[in-house]
Short mmCIF file of C-alpha atoms in Angstrom, two decimals:
data_model
loop_
_atom_site.label_atom_id
_atom_site.label_comp_id
_atom_site.label_asym_id
_atom_site.label_seq_id
_atom_site.Cartn_x
_atom_site.Cartn_y
_atom_site.Cartn_z
CA LEU A 1271 -16.98 18.56 31.01
CA PHE A 1272 -14.84 15.15 30.07
CA LEU A 1273 -15.64 13.57 33.10
CA ALA A 1274 -19.41 14.60 32.49
CA ALA A 1275 -19.21 13.01 28.89
CA LEU A 1276 -17.36 9.88 30.33
CA LEU A 1277 -20.16 9.93 33.38
CA ILE A 1278 -23.18 9.27 30.16
CA LEU A 1279 -20.97 6.67 28.37
CA ALA A 1280 -20.47 4.51 31.60
CA SER A 1281 -24.55 5.10 32.11
CA ALA A 1282 -25.33 3.91 28.64
CA PHE A 1283 -23.05 0.92 28.87
CA TRP A 1284 -24.30 -0.07 32.11
CA VAL A 1285 -26.67 -3.45 32.49
CA ARG A 1286 -28.88 -3.85 34.99
CA GLY A 1287 -29.89 -7.78 35.56
CA VAL A 1288 -28.41 -10.58 33.71
CA ALA A 1289 -24.96 -10.04 32.27
CA LEU A 1290 -25.12 -9.48 28.17
CA THR A 1291 -22.72 -10.02 25.66
CA GLY A 1292 -20.35 -7.61 24.43
CA ARG A 1293 -22.69 -7.11 21.29
CA ASP A 1294 -25.53 -6.92 23.30
CA ARG A 1295 -24.28 -4.15 25.49
CA VAL A 1296 -23.26 -2.28 22.82
CA ALA A 1297 -26.62 -2.73 20.70
CA LEU A 1298 -28.41 -1.10 24.18
CA ALA A 1299 -25.89 1.87 24.68
CA ARG A 1300 -26.57 2.58 20.75
CA GLN A 1301 -30.12 2.36 21.57
CA LYS A 1302 -29.76 4.26 24.97
CA LEU A 1303 -28.02 6.96 23.32
CA ARG A 1304 -30.67 7.95 20.70
CA GLY A 1305 -32.56 9.76 23.60
CA LYS A 1306 -31.95 12.70 25.75
CA SER A 1307 -28.52 10.66 26.84
CA GLY A 1308 -27.18 11.18 23.17
CA LEU A 1309 -27.79 14.76 23.19
CA ALA A 1310 -26.47 15.16 26.70
CA LEU A 1311 -23.73 13.25 25.26
CA ALA A 1312 -23.00 15.67 22.26
CA ALA A 1313 -23.68 18.72 23.94
CA VAL A 1314 -21.16 18.02 26.70
CA THR A 1315 -18.36 16.69 23.61
CA THR A 1316 -18.96 20.49 22.03
CA ALA A 1317 -18.66 22.29 25.12
CA PHE A 1318 -15.40 20.10 26.42
CA LEU A 1319 -13.77 20.45 22.77
CA GLY A 1320 -15.03 24.12 22.42
CA ALA A 1321 -13.69 24.95 25.89
CA GLY A 1322 -10.29 23.46 25.53
CA SER A 1323 -10.04 25.22 22.12
CA PHE A 1324 -10.39 28.36 23.65
CA ILE A 1325 -7.56 27.39 26.14
CA PHE A 1326 -4.98 26.64 23.66
CA TYR A 1327 -5.80 29.74 21.56
CA ASN A 1328 -5.25 31.91 24.24
CA THR A 1329 -2.23 29.83 25.89
CA ASN A 1330 -0.68 28.89 22.64
CA VAL A 1331 -1.70 30.82 19.73
CA LEU A 1332 -2.36 34.61 21.32
CA ASN A 1333 0.26 34.17 23.69
CA ASP A 1334 3.51 31.77 24.47
CA TYR A 1335 3.17 28.67 26.13
CA LEU A 1336 6.56 27.32 27.98
CA THR A 1337 6.83 24.43 30.20
CA PRO A 1338 8.98 25.19 33.15
CA ASN A 1339 11.82 23.13 31.70
CA GLN A 1340 11.56 25.06 28.46
CA GLN A 1341 11.87 28.22 29.71
CA LEU A 1342 15.05 27.27 31.74
CA ASP A 1343 16.13 26.18 28.31
CA LEU A 1344 15.63 29.37 26.81
CA GLN A 1345 17.46 31.04 29.47
CA ALA A 1346 20.30 28.67 28.73
CA ARG A 1347 20.47 29.18 25.25
CA TYR A 1348 20.34 32.97 25.64
CA GLU A 1349 23.19 33.00 27.67
CA LYS A 1350 25.11 30.76 25.44
CA ASP A 1351 24.61 32.74 22.54
CA PHE A 1352 24.76 36.25 23.83
CA LYS A 1353 27.03 36.55 26.71
CA LYS A 1354 29.63 36.96 24.53
CA TYR A 1355 28.32 40.46 24.17
CA LYS A 1356 28.51 40.98 28.17
CA ASN A 1357 31.44 43.74 27.38
CA THR A 1358 30.68 45.11 24.34
CA PRO A 1359 30.63 48.96 24.87
CA GLN A 1360 27.14 50.63 24.55
CA PRO A 1361 25.93 54.32 24.55
CA ARG A 1362 24.37 55.55 28.04
CA ILE A 1363 20.68 57.22 28.63
CA ILE A 1364 21.41 60.57 29.76
CA ALA A 1365 18.10 61.53 29.82
CA THR A 1366 14.51 60.16 29.33
CA SER A 1367 11.15 61.64 28.20
CA LEU A 1368 7.90 59.19 28.45
CA ASP A 1369 4.64 60.03 27.30
CA VAL A 1370 2.08 57.16 28.59
CA ASP A 1371 -1.26 56.27 27.54
CA LEU A 1372 -2.60 54.10 30.11
CA ARG A 1373 -5.79 52.23 29.96
CA PRO A 1374 -6.71 50.45 33.41
CA GLU A 1375 -10.26 49.98 31.67
CA ASP A 1376 -8.77 47.40 29.20
CA GLN A 1377 -5.07 46.70 30.80
CA SER A 1378 -3.14 48.06 28.22
CA VAL A 1379 -0.26 50.80 28.09
CA HIS A 1380 1.52 52.43 25.18
CA PHE A 1381 4.89 54.48 25.28
CA ASN A 1382 5.82 57.17 23.39
CA GLY A 1383 9.26 57.61 24.61
CA THR A 1384 12.65 58.53 23.73
CA TYR A 1385 16.24 58.64 24.88
CA ARG A 1386 18.96 61.21 25.09
CA ILE A 1387 21.84 58.74 24.69
CA ARG A 1388 25.78 59.41 24.50
CA ASN A 1389 29.13 57.55 23.41
CA ASN A 1390 31.53 57.70 26.56
CA HIS A 1391 33.48 55.29 25.05
CA PRO A 1392 37.11 56.65 23.16
CA HIS A 1393 36.29 54.97 20.34
CA ALA A 1394 32.93 54.71 17.83
CA LEU A 1395 29.92 52.31 18.56
CA LYS A 1396 28.93 50.77 15.72
CA GLU A 1397 26.42 48.38 16.97
CA ILE A 1398 23.98 48.76 19.46
CA HIS A 1399 22.40 46.00 21.26
CA ILE A 1400 19.26 46.13 22.38
CA GLN A 1401 17.08 43.90 25.12
CA MET A 1402 13.40 43.90 25.72
CA GLN A 1403 11.73 41.58 28.49
CA ASP A 1404 8.55 41.21 26.21
CA ASP A 1405 10.03 41.65 22.46
CA LYS A 1406 6.58 41.57 20.89
CA ALA A 1407 5.72 44.90 22.91
CA LEU A 1408 8.52 47.06 21.20
CA THR A 1409 6.84 48.38 17.99
CA SER A 1410 9.36 50.90 16.55
CA ILE A 1411 12.35 52.04 17.38
CA ASP A 1412 14.69 54.78 15.98
CA PHE A 1413 18.08 56.32 16.33
CA GLY A 1414 19.00 57.50 12.98
CA LYS A 1415 19.95 55.37 10.18
CA ALA A 1416 20.65 51.80 11.03
CA LYS A 1417 20.15 47.96 10.00
CA MET A 1418 18.85 45.06 11.99
CA SER A 1419 21.42 42.30 11.85
CA LEU A 1420 20.09 40.30 14.56
CA HIS A 1421 16.81 39.52 15.75
CA ASP A 1422 16.14 36.43 18.25
CA LYS A 1423 12.58 37.54 18.96
CA ASP A 1424 12.39 34.44 21.62
CA VAL A 1425 15.29 35.56 24.27
CA GLY A 1426 13.97 39.85 22.87
CA TYR A 1427 17.57 40.58 21.54
CA ARG A 1428 18.95 42.60 19.05
CA ILE A 1429 21.56 43.79 17.04
CA TYR A 1430 21.42 47.15 14.96
CA THR A 1431 24.23 48.39 12.58
CA LEU A 1432 24.68 51.94 12.29
CA GLU A 1433 25.21 53.55 9.00
CA LYS A 1434 26.78 56.38 10.52
CA PRO A 1435 29.00 55.48 13.92
CA MET A 1436 28.61 57.37 17.48
CA LEU A 1437 31.55 58.96 17.74
CA PRO A 1438 33.21 59.56 21.13
CA GLY A 1439 31.35 62.11 22.96
CA GLU A 1440 28.50 62.38 20.43
CA GLU A 1441 24.93 62.54 21.62
CA ARG A 1442 21.76 61.66 19.83
CA ASP A 1443 18.18 60.93 20.54
CA MET A 1444 16.91 57.24 20.44
CA LYS A 1445 13.28 57.15 19.80
CA PHE A 1446 10.99 54.12 20.64
CA LYS A 1447 7.35 52.94 20.75
CA VAL A 1448 5.99 50.07 23.83
CA ASP A 1449 2.52 48.64 23.15
CA VAL A 1450 1.73 46.11 26.77
CA ALA A 1451 -1.64 44.83 26.26
CA GLU A 1452 -3.35 41.98 27.88
CA LYS A 1453 -3.73 39.57 25.00
CA GLY A 1454 -6.84 36.86 26.52
CA PHE A 1455 -5.17 34.71 29.23
CA THR A 1456 -1.73 32.59 29.94
CA ASN A 1457 -1.33 29.38 31.20
CA SER A 1458 0.98 31.21 34.12
CA GLY A 1459 -2.10 33.08 35.20
CA ASN A 1460 -2.19 36.85 33.84
CA GLN A 1461 0.15 40.10 34.81
CA SER A 1462 -0.92 42.39 37.74
CA GLU A 1463 0.82 45.54 37.11
CA ILE A 1464 -1.51 47.22 35.26
CA VAL A 1465 -5.40 46.74 36.58
CA GLU A 1466 -8.69 48.50 36.51
CA ASN A 1467 -7.89 50.44 39.92
CA GLY A 1468 -4.45 50.22 41.45
CA SER A 1469 -1.58 49.92 38.32
CA PHE A 1470 1.73 49.78 39.25
CA PHE A 1471 4.15 49.27 36.67
CA ASN A 1472 8.11 50.25 36.40
CA ASN A 1473 10.59 50.94 33.41
CA ARG A 1474 11.82 47.42 32.93
CA MET A 1475 8.83 47.02 29.95
CA LEU A 1476 11.11 49.65 28.39
CA PRO A 1477 14.17 49.06 26.32
CA SER A 1478 17.67 48.98 27.52
CA PHE A 1479 21.29 48.10 26.18
CA GLY A 1480 23.21 45.12 25.96
CA TYR A 1481 23.38 41.90 27.57
CA GLU A 1482 21.35 41.47 30.90
CA GLU A 1483 22.63 38.80 33.28
CA ARG A 1484 20.08 38.67 35.22
CA ALA A 1485 18.23 36.64 33.18
CA GLU A 1486 20.88 33.90 33.82
CA ILE A 1487 19.86 30.63 35.29
CA THR A 1488 21.07 30.72 38.87
CA ASP A 1489 20.05 27.24 40.47
CA PRO A 1490 23.26 25.29 40.50
CA ASN A 1491 21.26 22.05 39.67
CA GLU A 1492 19.69 23.40 36.68
CA ARG A 1493 23.24 24.96 35.55
CA ARG A 1494 24.74 21.45 35.72
CA LYS A 1495 22.21 19.68 34.01
CA ARG A 1496 22.63 22.01 31.25
CA LYS A 1497 26.52 21.66 31.44
CA MET A 1498 27.02 25.05 32.19
CA GLY A 1499 29.20 25.54 34.99
CA ASP A 1500 28.71 27.19 38.05
CA PRO A 1501 26.66 30.29 38.61
CA GLN A 1502 27.77 34.04 37.81
CA ARG A 1503 28.78 35.27 40.74
CA MET A 1504 29.18 39.15 41.31
CA PRO A 1505 32.49 40.65 40.52
CA LYS A 1506 34.95 40.90 43.07
CA LEU A 1507 35.83 43.78 45.29
CA ASP A 1508 38.89 44.40 43.64
CA ASP A 1509 37.59 44.37 40.12
CA GLU A 1510 37.76 48.06 39.15
CA ALA A 1511 36.10 47.34 35.72
CA ALA A 1512 32.89 46.87 37.65
CA ARG A 1513 32.64 50.22 39.40
CA ALA A 1514 31.93 51.65 35.74
CA ASN A 1515 28.25 50.09 36.37
CA THR A 1516 25.99 50.45 39.48
CA TYR A 1517 24.26 47.54 40.29
CA ILE A 1518 20.91 48.70 39.02
CA GLY A 1519 21.90 48.59 35.47
CA ASN A 1520 24.72 48.91 33.04
CA ASP A 1521 23.00 51.28 30.55
CA SER A 1522 23.19 54.69 32.05
CA ASP A 1523 24.66 56.63 35.27
CA TRP A 1524 22.22 59.92 36.93
CA ILE A 1525 19.64 60.88 33.69
CA ASP A 1526 17.33 63.84 33.76
CA PHE A 1527 13.60 62.82 33.62
CA LYS A 1528 10.46 64.13 32.64
CA THR A 1529 7.06 62.16 31.24
CA THR A 1530 2.96 62.75 30.81
CA ILE A 1531 1.05 60.01 31.78
CA CYS A 1532 -2.72 59.62 31.20
CA THR A 1533 -4.88 57.39 32.65
CA ALA A 1534 -8.80 56.92 33.06
CA PRO A 1535 -10.87 60.29 33.80
CA ASP A 1536 -11.71 59.48 37.23
CA GLN A 1537 -8.05 58.10 38.70
CA THR A 1538 -5.00 60.09 39.20
CA ALA A 1539 -1.95 59.03 38.06
CA LEU A 1540 1.74 59.52 39.65
CA ALA A 1541 5.51 59.33 38.66
CA PRO A 1542 8.72 60.45 40.36
CA GLY A 1543 9.30 64.34 39.92
CA TYR A 1544 7.13 67.51 40.45
CA LEU A 1545 3.89 67.82 38.70
CA GLN A 1546 3.95 70.05 35.84
CA LYS A 1547 0.92 70.69 34.27
CA GLU A 1548 -2.85 68.57 34.78
CA PHE A 1549 -4.87 68.34 32.14
CA THR A 1550 -7.80 66.55 30.11
CA ARG A 1551 -6.48 65.06 26.19
CA ASN A 1552 -9.11 63.01 24.36
CA GLY A 1553 -10.93 62.57 27.28
CA ARG A 1554 -8.01 61.49 29.56
CA HIS A 1555 -6.73 62.67 32.57
CA CYS A 1556 -3.05 63.53 31.82
CA PHE A 1557 -0.22 64.46 34.55
CA SER A 1558 2.97 65.66 33.54
CA TYR A 1559 6.06 65.81 35.80
CA ALA A 1560 9.53 66.53 36.09
CA MET A 1561 12.38 65.67 37.98
CA ASP A 1562 14.65 68.95 38.90
CA ARG A 1563 18.05 66.98 39.35
CA PRO A 1564 19.75 63.56 38.13
CA MET A 1565 18.34 60.43 39.32
CA LEU A 1566 18.83 56.55 39.02
CA ASN A 1567 17.33 55.17 36.20
CA PHE A 1568 14.64 53.55 37.97
CA TYR A 1569 11.17 54.72 38.10
CA ALA A 1570 7.73 53.92 38.34
CA TYR A 1571 3.85 54.70 37.34
CA LEU A 1572 1.07 54.52 39.80
CA SER A 1573 -2.87 55.24 38.76
CA ALA A 1574 -5.86 54.46 41.19
CA LYS A 1575 -8.69 55.79 42.76
CA TRP A 1576 -7.30 57.14 46.06
CA LYS A 1577 -7.93 59.61 48.82
CA VAL A 1578 -5.23 61.83 49.90
CA LYS A 1579 -3.58 62.72 53.62
CA LYS A 1580 -1.69 65.35 53.70
CA GLY A 1581 1.02 66.22 56.46
CA SER A 1582 4.76 68.04 56.06
CA TYR A 1583 8.02 68.30 57.66
CA LYS A 1584 8.93 71.64 58.30
CA ASN A 1585 9.03 72.85 54.81
CA ILE A 1586 8.32 69.22 53.10
CA PRO A 1587 4.83 68.31 52.32
CA ILE A 1588 4.07 64.58 53.01
CA GLU A 1589 1.06 63.09 50.86
CA ILE A 1590 -0.16 59.48 51.54
CA TYR A 1591 -2.27 58.34 48.36
CA TYR A 1592 -4.33 55.53 49.61
CA ASP A 1593 -8.04 53.67 49.09
CA LYS A 1594 -10.80 55.10 51.13
CA LYS A 1595 -11.30 52.51 53.02
CA HIS A 1596 -7.65 51.57 54.17
CA GLY A 1597 -7.20 54.33 56.15
CA TYR A 1598 -6.09 52.43 59.82
CA ASN A 1599 -2.43 53.48 59.26
CA VAL A 1600 -2.18 56.67 57.41
CA ASP A 1601 -1.36 58.76 60.36
CA ARG A 1602 1.17 56.41 61.39
CA MET A 1603 3.01 56.51 58.04
CA ILE A 1604 2.85 60.50 58.38
CA THR A 1605 4.33 60.45 61.74
CA ALA A 1606 7.41 58.04 60.41
CA THR A 1607 8.06 60.14 57.82
CA GLN A 1608 8.25 63.06 59.58
CA GLU A 1609 10.69 61.30 62.56
CA SER A 1610 12.86 60.03 59.95
CA LEU A 1611 13.68 63.03 58.00
CA ASP A 1612 14.18 64.56 61.18
CA TYR A 1613 16.99 61.79 61.99
CA PHE A 1614 18.29 61.68 58.30
CA THR A 1615 18.73 65.46 58.20
CA SER A 1616 19.99 66.12 61.41
CA ASN A 1617 22.32 63.09 61.50
CA PHE A 1618 23.41 62.71 57.67
CA THR A 1619 22.40 65.33 54.59
CA PRO A 1620 19.74 67.59 53.94
CA TYR A 1621 16.69 65.52 51.62
CA GLN A 1622 17.43 66.10 48.39
CA HIS A 1623 13.99 66.35 47.40
CA LYS A 1624 10.81 68.91 47.93
CA GLN A 1625 8.05 66.35 48.92
CA VAL A 1626 7.81 63.04 50.11
CA ARG A 1627 4.69 60.70 48.44
CA ILE A 1628 3.57 57.34 49.66
CA LEU A 1629 0.97 55.65 47.10
CA GLU A 1630 -1.03 52.43 47.82
CA PHE A 1631 -0.67 49.78 45.68
CA PRO A 1632 -3.06 46.22 45.82
CA ARG A 1633 -1.77 43.62 47.51
CA TYR A 1634 -0.73 41.47 44.20
CA ALA A 1635 2.65 41.89 45.80
CA ALA A 1636 3.72 42.84 49.44
CA PHE A 1637 6.62 45.44 49.20
CA ALA A 1638 7.57 48.55 49.44
CA GLN A 1639 9.73 50.34 47.28
CA SER A 1640 11.80 53.46 47.26
CA PHE A 1641 11.46 55.97 43.83
CA PRO A 1642 12.97 59.75 43.80
CA ASN A 1643 10.53 61.81 46.24
CA THR A 1644 7.77 58.71 45.32
CA ILE A 1645 7.28 55.53 47.65
CA PRO A 1646 5.02 52.58 46.23
CA PHE A 1647 3.98 50.89 48.99
CA SER A 1648 1.40 47.62 49.22
CA GLU A 1649 -1.78 47.59 51.40
CA ASP A 1650 -0.96 44.27 52.38
CA ILE A 1651 2.48 45.06 54.93
CA GLY A 1652 1.18 48.94 55.25
CA PHE A 1653 -2.65 50.20 54.71
CA ILE A 1654 -4.60 47.19 56.23
CA ALA A 1655 -2.15 45.84 59.01
CA ASP A 1656 -3.19 45.42 62.34
CA LEU A 1657 -1.51 47.13 64.80
CA ARG A 1658 -3.61 47.76 67.58
CA ASP A 1659 -1.25 45.37 70.03
CA PRO A 1660 0.79 47.43 71.65
CA ASP A 1661 3.68 44.58 72.21
CA ALA A 1662 3.62 43.74 68.15
CA ILE A 1663 6.21 44.90 66.31
CA ASP A 1664 5.25 48.31 64.26
CA TYR A 1665 6.41 47.10 61.15
CA VAL A 1666 4.76 49.63 59.15
CA PHE A 1667 6.58 52.64 61.13
CA TYR A 1668 9.85 50.43 60.40
CA VAL A 1669 8.88 50.08 56.46
CA THR A 1670 8.07 53.27 55.99
CA ALA A 1671 11.49 54.72 57.55
CA HIS A 1672 13.43 51.92 55.77
CA GLU A 1673 11.64 53.41 52.71
CA ILE A 1674 12.61 56.89 53.20
CA ALA A 1675 16.27 56.41 54.59
CA HIS A 1676 16.39 54.56 50.92
CA GLN A 1677 16.27 58.12 49.58
CA TRP A 1678 20.23 58.49 50.99
CA TRP A 1679 21.00 54.71 50.42
CA ALA A 1680 20.65 54.10 46.89
CA HIS A 1681 18.88 57.44 45.74
CA GLN A 1682 22.21 59.58 46.52
CA VAL A 1683 25.07 56.87 47.22
CA ILE A 1684 24.56 54.23 44.87
CA GLY A 1685 26.95 50.65 45.13
CA ALA A 1686 29.02 49.49 41.99
CA ASN A 1687 27.99 46.56 40.47
CA MET A 1688 30.05 43.93 42.79
CA GLN A 1689 29.84 42.35 45.93
CA GLY A 1690 28.53 44.14 48.59
CA ALA A 1691 26.79 46.67 46.68
CA THR A 1692 23.59 46.18 48.67
CA VAL A 1693 25.46 47.29 51.98
CA LEU A 1694 25.34 50.80 50.76
CA SER A 1695 21.51 50.82 50.01
CA GLU A 1696 20.11 47.63 52.18
CA SER A 1697 22.14 47.33 54.91
CA LEU A 1698 22.50 51.13 55.59
CA ALA A 1699 19.08 51.46 55.20
CA GLN A 1700 17.91 49.00 57.74
CA TYR A 1701 20.70 50.94 60.24
CA SER A 1702 18.72 53.75 60.10
CA ALA A 1703 15.46 52.89 60.37
CA LEU A 1704 16.34 50.97 63.44
CA MET A 1705 17.68 54.46 64.72
CA VAL A 1706 14.40 55.98 64.04
CA MET A 1707 12.56 52.71 65.70
CA GLU A 1708 14.88 53.06 68.72
CA LYS A 1709 14.13 56.92 68.82
CA GLU A 1710 10.73 56.15 68.89
CA ASP A 1711 9.43 53.04 71.19
CA GLY A 1712 13.14 52.54 73.02
CA LYS A 1713 15.46 49.76 73.22
CA ALA A 1714 13.21 47.19 74.58
CA HIS A 1715 10.83 47.25 71.25
CA MET A 1716 14.09 47.13 69.73
CA ARG A 1717 15.42 43.72 71.34
CA LYS A 1718 12.36 41.91 70.04
CA PHE A 1719 12.74 43.29 66.54
CA LEU A 1720 16.38 42.09 66.15
CA LYS A 1721 15.30 38.79 67.75
CA TYR A 1722 13.19 38.44 64.77
CA GLU A 1723 15.79 39.43 62.35
CA GLY A 1724 18.65 37.11 63.98
CA ASP A 1725 15.89 34.20 63.63
CA LYS A 1726 15.09 35.27 60.17
CA TYR A 1727 18.63 35.26 59.40
CA GLN A 1728 19.61 31.47 60.71
CA ASN A 1729 16.32 30.07 59.24
CA ALA A 1730 16.94 31.29 55.72
CA ARG A 1731 21.30 30.68 55.58
CA GLY A 1732 20.16 27.20 55.29
CA ALA A 1733 18.44 27.22 52.39
CA GLU A 1734 21.44 29.03 50.47
CA ALA A 1735 22.13 27.92 47.31
CA ILE A 1736 25.48 28.65 46.53
CA GLY A 1737 27.33 29.82 49.49
CA GLU A 1738 26.84 32.68 52.21
CA THR A 1739 29.12 35.42 52.17
CA PRO A 1740 30.40 37.58 54.87
CA LEU A 1741 28.72 40.83 55.11
CA MET A 1742 31.18 42.95 52.97
CA TYR A 1743 30.64 40.36 50.24
CA VAL A 1744 27.37 40.15 50.22
CA GLU A 1745 25.72 39.59 46.62
CA ASN A 1746 22.26 40.97 46.83
CA GLN A 1747 21.22 37.99 49.45
CA GLY A 1748 18.27 39.23 51.50
CA TYR A 1749 18.60 37.26 54.31
CA ILE A 1750 22.45 38.65 54.63
CA HIS A 1751 22.17 42.37 53.84
CA TYR A 1752 18.43 42.52 55.36
CA GLN A 1753 18.41 40.41 58.62
CA LYS A 1754 22.24 39.88 59.05
CA GLY A 1755 23.01 44.04 58.19
CA SER A 1756 20.66 44.74 60.67
CA LEU A 1757 22.24 42.66 63.58
CA ALA A 1758 26.01 43.70 62.29
CA MET A 1759 24.69 47.49 62.10
CA TYR A 1760 22.99 47.51 65.52
CA TRP A 1761 25.64 46.28 67.42
CA LEU A 1762 28.20 48.19 65.50
CA LYS A 1763 26.56 51.50 66.90
CA GLU A 1764 26.13 49.79 70.40
CA VAL A 1765 30.02 49.31 70.98
CA VAL A 1766 31.04 51.94 69.01
CA GLY A 1767 28.71 54.62 69.23
CA GLU A 1768 25.86 56.14 67.21
CA SER A 1769 27.78 59.37 67.28
CA VAL A 1770 30.67 57.43 65.00
CA VAL A 1771 28.87 55.52 62.87
CA ASN A 1772 26.37 58.50 62.00
CA ARG A 1773 29.99 60.92 61.20
CA ALA A 1774 31.30 57.77 58.27
CA LEU A 1775 27.93 57.69 56.97
CA GLN A 1776 27.70 61.27 56.40
CA ARG A 1777 30.99 61.33 55.27
CA LEU A 1778 30.19 58.55 52.54
CA ILE A 1779 27.44 60.74 51.23
CA GLU A 1780 29.55 63.63 51.00
CA GLN A 1781 32.24 61.92 49.02
CA TYR A 1782 30.01 59.42 47.17
CA ALA A 1783 26.60 61.36 46.42
CA PHE A 1784 25.31 62.14 42.72
CA LYS A 1785 28.62 61.09 41.58
CA PRO A 1786 29.48 59.21 38.63
CA ALA A 1787 31.74 56.11 38.12
CA PRO A 1788 33.83 54.84 39.50
CA TYR A 1789 30.74 53.73 42.05
CA PRO A 1790 31.55 53.20 45.75
CA ARG A 1791 32.18 49.79 47.20
CA SER A 1792 31.63 48.20 50.87
CA THR A 1793 35.35 48.66 51.40
CA ASP A 1794 34.96 52.29 51.12
CA PHE A 1795 32.78 52.65 53.68
CA LEU A 1796 34.66 50.57 56.00
CA ARG A 1797 37.43 52.66 55.14
CA LEU A 1798 35.85 55.17 56.36
CA LEU A 1799 34.17 53.45 59.76
CA ARG A 1800 37.57 52.11 60.80
CA GLU A 1801 38.95 56.21 60.15
CA GLU A 1802 36.12 57.18 62.61
CA ALA A 1803 36.17 54.47 65.34
CA GLY A 1804 39.57 54.06 65.75
CA PRO A 1805 42.07 50.66 65.58
CA GLN A 1806 40.59 49.48 68.91
CA HIS A 1807 37.65 48.41 67.09
CA ASP A 1808 39.49 46.79 63.66
CA THR A 1809 39.20 43.45 65.20
CA LEU A 1810 35.13 43.92 65.83
CA ILE A 1811 34.64 45.85 62.59
CA SER A 1812 36.24 42.71 60.55
CA ASP A 1813 33.90 40.01 62.87
CA LEU A 1814 30.91 41.89 61.84
CA PHE A 1815 31.53 42.94 58.35
CA GLU A 1816 34.76 40.70 56.84
CA ARG A 1817 33.61 37.13 58.40
CA ILE A 1818 30.75 35.25 58.33
CA THR A 1819 30.30 35.90 62.68
CA LEU A 1820 27.08 34.56 64.41
CA TRP A 1821 25.23 35.38 67.94
#
């Protein structure tokens, strides 16, 4: 629009024939602009100003606008102002009850929730620190009489001083309301979690307790610019205090979970747990779910118009929820689920749930993620994959097996918040999936997959920003716990034997499944592995896990 206005002005000043003086050209331009050209210029200028004002109103008034540097400055201020509260004792969430009103048609969701919280510390708690991803979304909060002594709206940090401190062992309810809704549009693109068909969002939208280290700047150069020192590394393996929390979060252990979610009348809504009731409320389609055993404080909600394909493994129902146009690989997912359950229950421990559900979500993101008995799976890496080439890597089968394995590795055994934590979830899930793949496709296909993993590892290590670690010290670096983990675990079982590795893993589950703090470390796995493998394999285990070894 601005360019059009300039073109109209240029046309008005354009001289054909003998050059005129500046005054004559202005007079000529005025004459030309008294007609249609002037009307066009006024219309285009008005449209330009109107569009600019509308964009500014959406990006700067309805929403907050921050440049990349301003966002980094805000993260730096958050760390400088609030890291002093990192070790401030906070209550633990022991149970969650949520009523969720999801409205896909206008991309909004309302949470009416209750946390049952407990003071696990030996002294009374006088303050509760609340962290919110979106501070404006938290519309009310109540845990008894309390005064808000600090509220930093920009970073979403609040401190409440309790009129009646929480005594050691005391439990109380914390009630809250959270409203998430689209407000116009932002400069950086709108959210894709709550959409017309295929919503997928998790509890990161809800309040949590205490300082959040994951909000810190990790780029060494950006930290250096702001005189902030080196990036925060994960706690060392000998840090016993770090074993008090899992790497998933620091405000809970294993929780009781129940929820009700209402969605559009023509959609189905799902969450971890078992369906207790399906009903209609105020014209909305509602579902109540409850988990029958403790689970991690990490859960998600999905809502869409799905078809359902059913299968089973022994007495365990398997359900695949998918878009009716994307049924290409559904049978393959059922087969992968059956073979995974068979291998894991035979070689590890029984499956802890009574169902398995895989749910398609849109390709705004390309990953799969495992929650208790519920696995969201992107259409991009599973449901619309073309697997017709018999020589191609069947990544749909692999991803399915990997996510089923997480029902053991993370949802039974979860690592402490320290170096090596993701060995116990991601690397062991990789190994588990590799074993299922090998039984299905044979060693020839495994070699191709491991070549792909090796190349990806070698390429990614060159982009490491802080410093590569040996596998047992991994600090949530994907190329190490996924790709290096695949190579190390597969070669380990080739040398010491599959049964030896599986015995160590079975003992790991028996010792740590669903246990509260102190949480296990990668060294606990290596201790059991050495006991099963014998001293003759000590050097191999050191090479694979304790050193950076290349093949």
